[in-house]
Amino acid sequence: MATLLHIDTSFAGEKSHSRAVTAAFRASWEAENPGGTVIYRDLATDPVPHLEAAAYYAGNTDPADHSPEQRAAFALRGRLIEEAERADVILLGAPMYNYAIPSTLKAWIDHVIAGGRTSRTEHRSLAGKRTVVVTSRGGSYREGTPMHGHDYVEGYLRYVLGSDLGLDVTFITPELTLAPVVPAMADLVPLFEASRAESLATAESLAKELTVQLAA
């Protein structure tokens, strides 16, 4: 049966727009895969620690040569990598915080990138895995907008997840999420509502599409 790895990172709880879209994807996924498995991590409420030296260098060392300290330090990295390897589809919530990804997501990525296994090897263990990233943001960074060129979320994730880890990444981007709460953005509320509706619909349809692809 199919397995979904679902990771949320927003600290906004029920007010989170990225969580709303990942929840829509997951609900559609579970409806299409009633006997499937969901591995869930909420990195906002249960963050993984930042990568430290012992765990980092253990990832570049033959496990047979690990010291006791390295074995203990690499245990978490091993679990996180195995969760990603087990998944048929990875779903990531990645809201924009200060123009970049949440530090909790960066910590998860640092653990999962392992030379010789998931990265920097001809046979990367995650290569080709379908991945859906929900990159919500308060404004718009599209070409032609004043903030174009200052989105450091999608470019970074497209490189590290796609080019480095070899994942097959699709982005869903609900934008202008601050419009309902910032008076100066009141005129943009209809655009926000359209973006949110489109993102929710895309999440639901993409979950169904991926189910069909996996079953083929």
PDB file of C-alpha atoms in Angstrom:
ATOM      1  CA  MET A   1       0.000   0.000   0.000  1.00  0.00           C
ATOM      2  CA  ALA A   2       1.077   3.589  -0.635  1.00  0.00           C
ATOM      3  CA  THR A   3       2.922   5.619   1.993  1.00  0.00           C
ATOM      4  CA  LEU A   4       2.809   9.397   2.387  1.00  0.00           C
ATOM      5  CA  LEU A   5       5.414  11.317   4.395  1.00  0.00           C
ATOM      6  CA  HIS A   6       3.677  14.518   5.530  1.00  0.00           C
ATOM      7  CA  ILE A   7       5.763  17.256   7.171  1.00  0.00           C
ATOM      8  CA  ASP A   8       4.368  20.560   8.457  1.00  0.00           C
ATOM      9  CA  THR A   9       6.551  23.434   9.666  1.00  0.00           C
ATOM     10  CA  SER A  10       4.273  26.452  10.179  1.00  0.00           C
ATOM     11  CA  PHE A  11       4.008  27.775  13.737  1.00  0.00           C
ATOM     12  CA  ALA A  12       0.622  29.397  12.999  1.00  0.00           C
ATOM     13  CA  GLY A  13      -1.488  26.370  13.893  1.00  0.00           C
ATOM     14  CA  GLU A  14      -5.087  26.548  12.648  1.00  0.00           C
ATOM     15  CA  LYS A  15      -4.380  29.961  11.076  1.00  0.00           C
ATOM     16  CA  SER A  16      -1.681  28.517   8.850  1.00  0.00           C
ATOM     17  CA  HIS A  17      -2.284  28.669   5.118  1.00  0.00           C
ATOM     18  CA  SER A  18       0.388  26.078   4.303  1.00  0.00           C
ATOM     19  CA  ARG A  19      -1.200  23.672   6.796  1.00  0.00           C
ATOM     20  CA  ALA A  20      -4.613  24.196   5.211  1.00  0.00           C
ATOM     21  CA  VAL A  21      -3.254  23.187   1.819  1.00  0.00           C
ATOM     22  CA  THR A  22      -1.210  20.220   3.078  1.00  0.00           C
ATOM     23  CA  ALA A  23      -4.311  19.080   4.991  1.00  0.00           C
ATOM     24  CA  ALA A  24      -6.365  19.249   1.776  1.00  0.00           C
ATOM     25  CA  PHE A  25      -3.757  17.143  -0.024  1.00  0.00           C
ATOM     26  CA  ARG A  26      -3.619  14.620   2.817  1.00  0.00           C
ATOM     27  CA  ALA A  27      -7.420  14.323   3.078  1.00  0.00           C
ATOM     28  CA  SER A  28      -7.652  13.647  -0.649  1.00  0.00           C
ATOM     29  CA  TRP A  29      -4.731  11.218  -0.448  1.00  0.00           C
ATOM     30  CA  GLU A  30      -6.292   9.261   2.417  1.00  0.00           C
ATOM     31  CA  ALA A  31      -9.628   9.098   0.572  1.00  0.00           C
ATOM     32  CA  GLU A  32      -7.847   7.610  -2.442  1.00  0.00           C
ATOM     33  CA  ASN A  33      -5.618   5.320  -0.330  1.00  0.00           C
ATOM     34  CA  PRO A  34      -7.836   4.002   2.503  1.00  0.00           C
ATOM     35  CA  GLY A  35      -5.374   1.242   3.325  1.00  0.00           C
ATOM     36  CA  GLY A  36      -2.303   3.408   2.998  1.00  0.00           C
ATOM     37  CA  THR A  37       0.132   4.722   5.585  1.00  0.00           C
ATOM     38  CA  VAL A  38       0.818   8.323   6.609  1.00  0.00           C
ATOM     39  CA  ILE A  39       4.039   9.195   8.405  1.00  0.00           C
ATOM     40  CA  TYR A  40       3.533  12.608   9.999  1.00  0.00           C
ATOM     41  CA  ARG A  41       6.014  15.057  11.492  1.00  0.00           C
ATOM     42  CA  ASP A  42       5.070  18.459  12.865  1.00  0.00           C
ATOM     43  CA  LEU A  43       8.407  20.245  13.050  1.00  0.00           C
ATOM     44  CA  ALA A  44       6.855  23.314  14.672  1.00  0.00           C
ATOM     45  CA  THR A  45       5.724  21.421  17.774  1.00  0.00           C
ATOM     46  CA  ASP A  46       8.339  18.649  17.678  1.00  0.00           C
ATOM     47  CA  PRO A  47      11.436  20.011  15.909  1.00  0.00           C
ATOM     48  CA  VAL A  48      14.456  17.913  15.107  1.00  0.00           C
ATOM     49  CA  PRO A  49      17.732  19.225  16.541  1.00  0.00           C
ATOM     50  CA  HIS A  50      20.188  21.097  14.388  1.00  0.00           C
ATOM     51  CA  LEU A  51      22.775  18.883  12.746  1.00  0.00           C
ATOM     52  CA  GLU A  52      25.918  18.588  14.854  1.00  0.00           C
ATOM     53  CA  ALA A  53      29.441  17.506  13.956  1.00  0.00           C
ATOM     54  CA  ALA A  54      29.243  13.905  15.176  1.00  0.00           C
ATOM     55  CA  ALA A  55      26.068  13.202  13.184  1.00  0.00           C
ATOM     56  CA  TYR A  56      27.365  15.027  10.113  1.00  0.00           C
ATOM     57  CA  TYR A  57      30.688  13.202   9.889  1.00  0.00           C
ATOM     58  CA  ALA A  58      29.038   9.869  10.667  1.00  0.00           C
ATOM     59  CA  GLY A  59      27.045  10.313   7.479  1.00  0.00           C
ATOM     60  CA  ASN A  60      30.291  10.341   5.507  1.00  0.00           C
ATOM     61  CA  THR A  61      31.804   7.339   7.278  1.00  0.00           C
ATOM     62  CA  ASP A  62      31.262   3.619   6.796  1.00  0.00           C
ATOM     63  CA  PRO A  63      28.788   2.533   9.539  1.00  0.00           C
ATOM     64  CA  ALA A  64      31.144  -0.306  10.429  1.00  0.00           C
ATOM     65  CA  ASP A  65      33.725   2.301  11.429  1.00  0.00           C
ATOM     66  CA  HIS A  66      31.396   4.452  13.563  1.00  0.00           C
ATOM     67  CA  SER A  67      32.442   5.207  17.101  1.00  0.00           C
ATOM     68  CA  PRO A  68      29.794   4.801  19.838  1.00  0.00           C
ATOM     69  CA  GLU A  69      29.296   8.580  19.756  1.00  0.00           C
ATOM     70  CA  GLN A  70      28.802   8.554  15.992  1.00  0.00           C
ATOM     71  CA  ARG A  71      26.327   5.647  16.153  1.00  0.00           C
ATOM     72  CA  ALA A  72      24.224   7.480  18.719  1.00  0.00           C
ATOM     73  CA  ALA A  73      24.402  10.767  16.833  1.00  0.00           C
ATOM     74  CA  PHE A  74      23.491   9.179  13.493  1.00  0.00           C
ATOM     75  CA  ALA A  75      20.471   7.310  14.856  1.00  0.00           C
ATOM     76  CA  LEU A  76      18.089  10.236  14.264  1.00  0.00           C
ATOM     77  CA  ARG A  77      19.509  10.914  10.803  1.00  0.00           C
ATOM     78  CA  GLY A  78      18.966   7.268   9.973  1.00  0.00           C
ATOM     79  CA  ARG A  79      15.311   7.383  11.070  1.00  0.00           C
ATOM     80  CA  LEU A  80      14.579  10.566   9.106  1.00  0.00           C
ATOM     81  CA  ILE A  81      16.246   9.220   5.972  1.00  0.00           C
ATOM     82  CA  GLU A  82      14.437   5.887   6.277  1.00  0.00           C
ATOM     83  CA  GLU A  83      11.081   7.672   6.605  1.00  0.00           C
ATOM     84  CA  ALA A  84      11.772   9.542   3.368  1.00  0.00           C
ATOM     85  CA  GLU A  85      12.957   6.368   1.647  1.00  0.00           C
ATOM     86  CA  ARG A  86       9.831   4.455   2.724  1.00  0.00           C
ATOM     87  CA  ALA A  87       7.486   7.103   1.364  1.00  0.00           C
ATOM     88  CA  ASP A  88       5.975   6.909  -2.096  1.00  0.00           C
ATOM     89  CA  VAL A  89       5.174  10.631  -1.929  1.00  0.00           C
ATOM     90  CA  ILE A  90       6.610  13.385   0.294  1.00  0.00           C
ATOM     91  CA  LEU A  91       4.425  16.366   1.266  1.00  0.00           C
ATOM     92  CA  LEU A  92       6.204  19.412   2.730  1.00  0.00           C
ATOM     93  CA  GLY A  93       4.679  22.576   4.188  1.00  0.00           C
ATOM     94  CA  ALA A  94       7.215  25.373   3.696  1.00  0.00           C
ATOM     95  CA  PRO A  95       5.846  28.824   4.568  1.00  0.00           C
ATOM     96  CA  MET A  96       8.077  31.793   3.858  1.00  0.00           C
ATOM     97  CA  TYR A  97       9.636  33.258   7.012  1.00  0.00           C
ATOM     98  CA  ASN A  98      11.779  36.345   6.440  1.00  0.00           C
ATOM     99  CA  TYR A  99      12.218  35.491   2.751  1.00  0.00           C
ATOM    100  CA  ALA A 100      13.394  31.907   3.378  1.00  0.00           C
ATOM    101  CA  ILE A 101      12.268  28.539   4.756  1.00  0.00           C
ATOM    102  CA  PRO A 102      11.622  27.886   8.473  1.00  0.00           C
ATOM    103  CA  SER A 103      14.771  26.882  10.333  1.00  0.00           C
ATOM    104  CA  THR A 104      12.997  23.706  11.452  1.00  0.00           C
ATOM    105  CA  LEU A 105      12.688  22.581   7.832  1.00  0.00           C
ATOM    106  CA  LYS A 106      16.332  23.451   7.195  1.00  0.00           C
ATOM    107  CA  ALA A 107      17.300  21.226  10.134  1.00  0.00           C
ATOM    108  CA  TRP A 108      15.295  18.315   8.670  1.00  0.00           C
ATOM    109  CA  ILE A 109      16.929  18.805   5.270  1.00  0.00           C
ATOM    110  CA  ASP A 110      20.397  18.886   6.832  1.00  0.00           C
ATOM    111  CA  HIS A 111      19.748  15.497   8.452  1.00  0.00           C
ATOM    112  CA  VAL A 112      18.365  13.933   5.274  1.00  0.00           C
ATOM    113  CA  ILE A 113      21.209  15.006   2.992  1.00  0.00           C
ATOM    114  CA  ALA A 114      23.740  12.205   3.393  1.00  0.00           C
ATOM    115  CA  GLY A 115      26.665  11.842   1.002  1.00  0.00           C
ATOM    116  CA  GLY A 116      26.868   8.405  -0.560  1.00  0.00           C
ATOM    117  CA  ARG A 117      23.229   7.604   0.196  1.00  0.00           C
ATOM    118  CA  THR A 118      20.772  10.387  -0.606  1.00  0.00           C
ATOM    119  CA  SER A 119      23.288  12.823  -2.119  1.00  0.00           C
ATOM    120  CA  ARG A 120      26.570  12.872  -4.056  1.00  0.00           C
ATOM    121  CA  THR A 121      26.237   9.354  -5.393  1.00  0.00           C
ATOM    122  CA  GLU A 122      25.183   7.821  -8.694  1.00  0.00           C
ATOM    123  CA  HIS A 123      22.372   5.876  -7.024  1.00  0.00           C
ATOM    124  CA  ARG A 124      20.666   8.422  -4.749  1.00  0.00           C
ATOM    125  CA  SER A 125      18.107   6.617  -2.608  1.00  0.00           C
ATOM    126  CA  LEU A 126      15.428   9.335  -2.974  1.00  0.00           C
ATOM    127  CA  ALA A 127      15.929  10.050  -6.679  1.00  0.00           C
ATOM    128  CA  GLY A 128      12.697  10.345  -8.652  1.00  0.00           C
ATOM    129  CA  LYS A 129      10.410  10.339  -5.612  1.00  0.00           C
ATOM    130  CA  ARG A 130       7.389  12.597  -6.114  1.00  0.00           C
ATOM    131  CA  THR A 131       7.416  15.517  -3.691  1.00  0.00           C
ATOM    132  CA  VAL A 132       4.801  18.240  -3.207  1.00  0.00           C
ATOM    133  CA  VAL A 133       5.933  21.466  -1.533  1.00  0.00           C
ATOM    134  CA  VAL A 134       3.422  24.053  -0.294  1.00  0.00           C
ATOM    135  CA  THR A 135       5.236  27.393  -0.200  1.00  0.00           C
ATOM    136  CA  SER A 136       2.779  29.895   1.292  1.00  0.00           C
ATOM    137  CA  ARG A 137       3.801  33.550   1.485  1.00  0.00           C
ATOM    138  CA  GLY A 138       2.287  36.774   2.750  1.00  0.00           C
ATOM    139  CA  GLY A 139       2.828  38.802  -0.419  1.00  0.00           C
ATOM    140  CA  SER A 140       3.480  38.092  -4.064  1.00  0.00           C
ATOM    141  CA  TYR A 141       6.918  37.561  -5.541  1.00  0.00           C
ATOM    142  CA  ARG A 142       5.867  36.973  -9.124  1.00  0.00           C
ATOM    143  CA  GLU A 143       7.611  38.639 -12.031  1.00  0.00           C
ATOM    144  CA  GLY A 144       6.391  42.215 -12.349  1.00  0.00           C
ATOM    145  CA  THR A 145       5.741  42.667  -8.614  1.00  0.00           C
ATOM    146  CA  PRO A 146       7.912  44.961  -6.439  1.00  0.00           C
ATOM    147  CA  MET A 147       9.236  41.935  -4.485  1.00  0.00           C
ATOM    148  CA  HIS A 148      10.168  39.831  -7.497  1.00  0.00           C
ATOM    149  CA  GLY A 149      13.590  38.258  -6.972  1.00  0.00           C
ATOM    150  CA  HIS A 150      13.352  38.193  -3.172  1.00  0.00           C
ATOM    151  CA  ASP A 151      11.805  34.750  -2.797  1.00  0.00           C
ATOM    152  CA  TYR A 152      14.534  32.517  -1.373  1.00  0.00           C
ATOM    153  CA  VAL A 153      12.196  29.608  -0.668  1.00  0.00           C
ATOM    154  CA  GLU A 154      11.368  28.053  -4.007  1.00  0.00           C
ATOM    155  CA  GLY A 155      14.789  28.543  -5.588  1.00  0.00           C
ATOM    156  CA  TYR A 156      16.562  26.963  -2.636  1.00  0.00           C
ATOM    157  CA  LEU A 157      14.151  24.051  -2.339  1.00  0.00           C
ATOM    158  CA  ARG A 158      14.116  23.444  -6.077  1.00  0.00           C
ATOM    159  CA  TYR A 159      17.910  23.075  -5.976  1.00  0.00           C
ATOM    160  CA  VAL A 160      18.402  21.149  -2.753  1.00  0.00           C
ATOM    161  CA  LEU A 161      15.419  18.810  -3.170  1.00  0.00           C
ATOM    162  CA  GLY A 162      15.489  18.522  -6.944  1.00  0.00           C
ATOM    163  CA  SER A 163      19.080  18.908  -8.089  1.00  0.00           C
ATOM    164  CA  ASP A 164      20.851  17.536  -5.008  1.00  0.00           C
ATOM    165  CA  LEU A 165      18.509  14.835  -3.698  1.00  0.00           C
ATOM    166  CA  GLY A 166      16.959  14.114  -7.098  1.00  0.00           C
ATOM    167  CA  LEU A 167      13.349  14.414  -5.955  1.00  0.00           C
ATOM    168  CA  ASP A 168      10.630  15.132  -8.525  1.00  0.00           C
ATOM    169  CA  VAL A 169       9.261  18.351  -7.001  1.00  0.00           C
ATOM    170  CA  THR A 170       5.948  20.133  -7.601  1.00  0.00           C
ATOM    171  CA  PHE A 171       5.219  23.473  -5.908  1.00  0.00           C
ATOM    172  CA  ILE A 172       1.843  24.784  -4.775  1.00  0.00           C
ATOM    173  CA  THR A 173       1.992  28.448  -3.756  1.00  0.00           C
ATOM    174  CA  PRO A 174      -0.861  30.156  -1.929  1.00  0.00           C
ATOM    175  CA  GLU A 175       0.152  33.812  -1.842  1.00  0.00           C
ATOM    176  CA  LEU A 176      -0.975  37.193  -0.503  1.00  0.00           C
ATOM    177  CA  THR A 177      -1.925  35.461   2.736  1.00  0.00           C
ATOM    178  CA  LEU A 178      -1.491  38.696   4.710  1.00  0.00           C
ATOM    179  CA  ALA A 179      -4.129  40.516   2.661  1.00  0.00           C
ATOM    180  CA  PRO A 180      -7.030  39.719   5.041  1.00  0.00           C
ATOM    181  CA  VAL A 181      -5.160  41.080   8.089  1.00  0.00           C
ATOM    182  CA  VAL A 182      -3.078  43.991   6.741  1.00  0.00           C
ATOM    183  CA  PRO A 183      -5.250  47.049   6.008  1.00  0.00           C
ATOM    184  CA  ALA A 184      -2.906  48.326   3.313  1.00  0.00           C
ATOM    185  CA  MET A 185      -3.448  45.072   1.401  1.00  0.00           C
ATOM    186  CA  ALA A 186      -7.265  45.151   1.544  1.00  0.00           C
ATOM    187  CA  ASP A 187      -7.576  45.625  -2.219  1.00  0.00           C
ATOM    188  CA  LEU A 188      -5.681  42.352  -2.697  1.00  0.00           C
ATOM    189  CA  VAL A 189      -8.119  40.181  -0.735  1.00  0.00           C
ATOM    190  CA  PRO A 190      -9.899  38.910  -3.883  1.00  0.00           C
ATOM    191  CA  LEU A 191      -6.535  37.837  -5.339  1.00  0.00           C
ATOM    192  CA  PHE A 192      -5.667  36.108  -2.057  1.00  0.00           C
ATOM    193  CA  GLU A 193      -9.000  34.283  -2.049  1.00  0.00           C
ATOM    194  CA  ALA A 194      -8.475  33.159  -5.634  1.00  0.00           C
ATOM    195  CA  SER A 195      -4.944  31.961  -4.846  1.00  0.00           C
ATOM    196  CA  ARG A 196      -6.129  30.047  -1.783  1.00  0.00           C
ATOM    197  CA  ALA A 197      -8.992  28.397  -3.666  1.00  0.00           C
ATOM    198  CA  GLU A 198      -6.703  27.439  -6.536  1.00  0.00           C
ATOM    199  CA  SER A 199      -4.088  26.014  -4.137  1.00  0.00           C
ATOM    200  CA  LEU A 200      -6.640  23.899  -2.268  1.00  0.00           C
ATOM    201  CA  ALA A 201      -8.102  22.572  -5.512  1.00  0.00           C
ATOM    202  CA  THR A 202      -4.647  21.824  -6.900  1.00  0.00           C
ATOM    203  CA  ALA A 203      -3.678  19.945  -3.727  1.00  0.00           C
ATOM    204  CA  GLU A 204      -6.779  17.778  -3.877  1.00  0.00           C
ATOM    205  CA  SER A 205      -6.450  16.991  -7.584  1.00  0.00           C
ATOM    206  CA  LEU A 206      -2.701  16.351  -7.359  1.00  0.00           C
ATOM    207  CA  ALA A 207      -3.203  13.812  -4.578  1.00  0.00           C
ATOM    208  CA  LYS A 208      -5.609  11.929  -6.839  1.00  0.00           C
ATOM    209  CA  GLU A 209      -3.279  12.217  -9.815  1.00  0.00           C
ATOM    210  CA  LEU A 210      -0.324  10.824  -7.889  1.00  0.00           C
ATOM    211  CA  THR A 211      -2.432   7.928  -6.626  1.00  0.00           C
ATOM    212  CA  VAL A 212      -3.278   6.978 -10.207  1.00  0.00           C
ATOM    213  CA  GLN A 213       0.375   7.239 -11.234  1.00  0.00           C
ATOM    214  CA  LEU A 214       1.523   5.016  -8.391  1.00  0.00           C
ATOM    215  CA  ALA A 215      -1.095   2.427  -9.221  1.00  0.00           C
ATOM    216  CA  ALA A 216      -0.086   2.274 -12.886  1.00  0.00           C
TER     217      ALA A 216
END
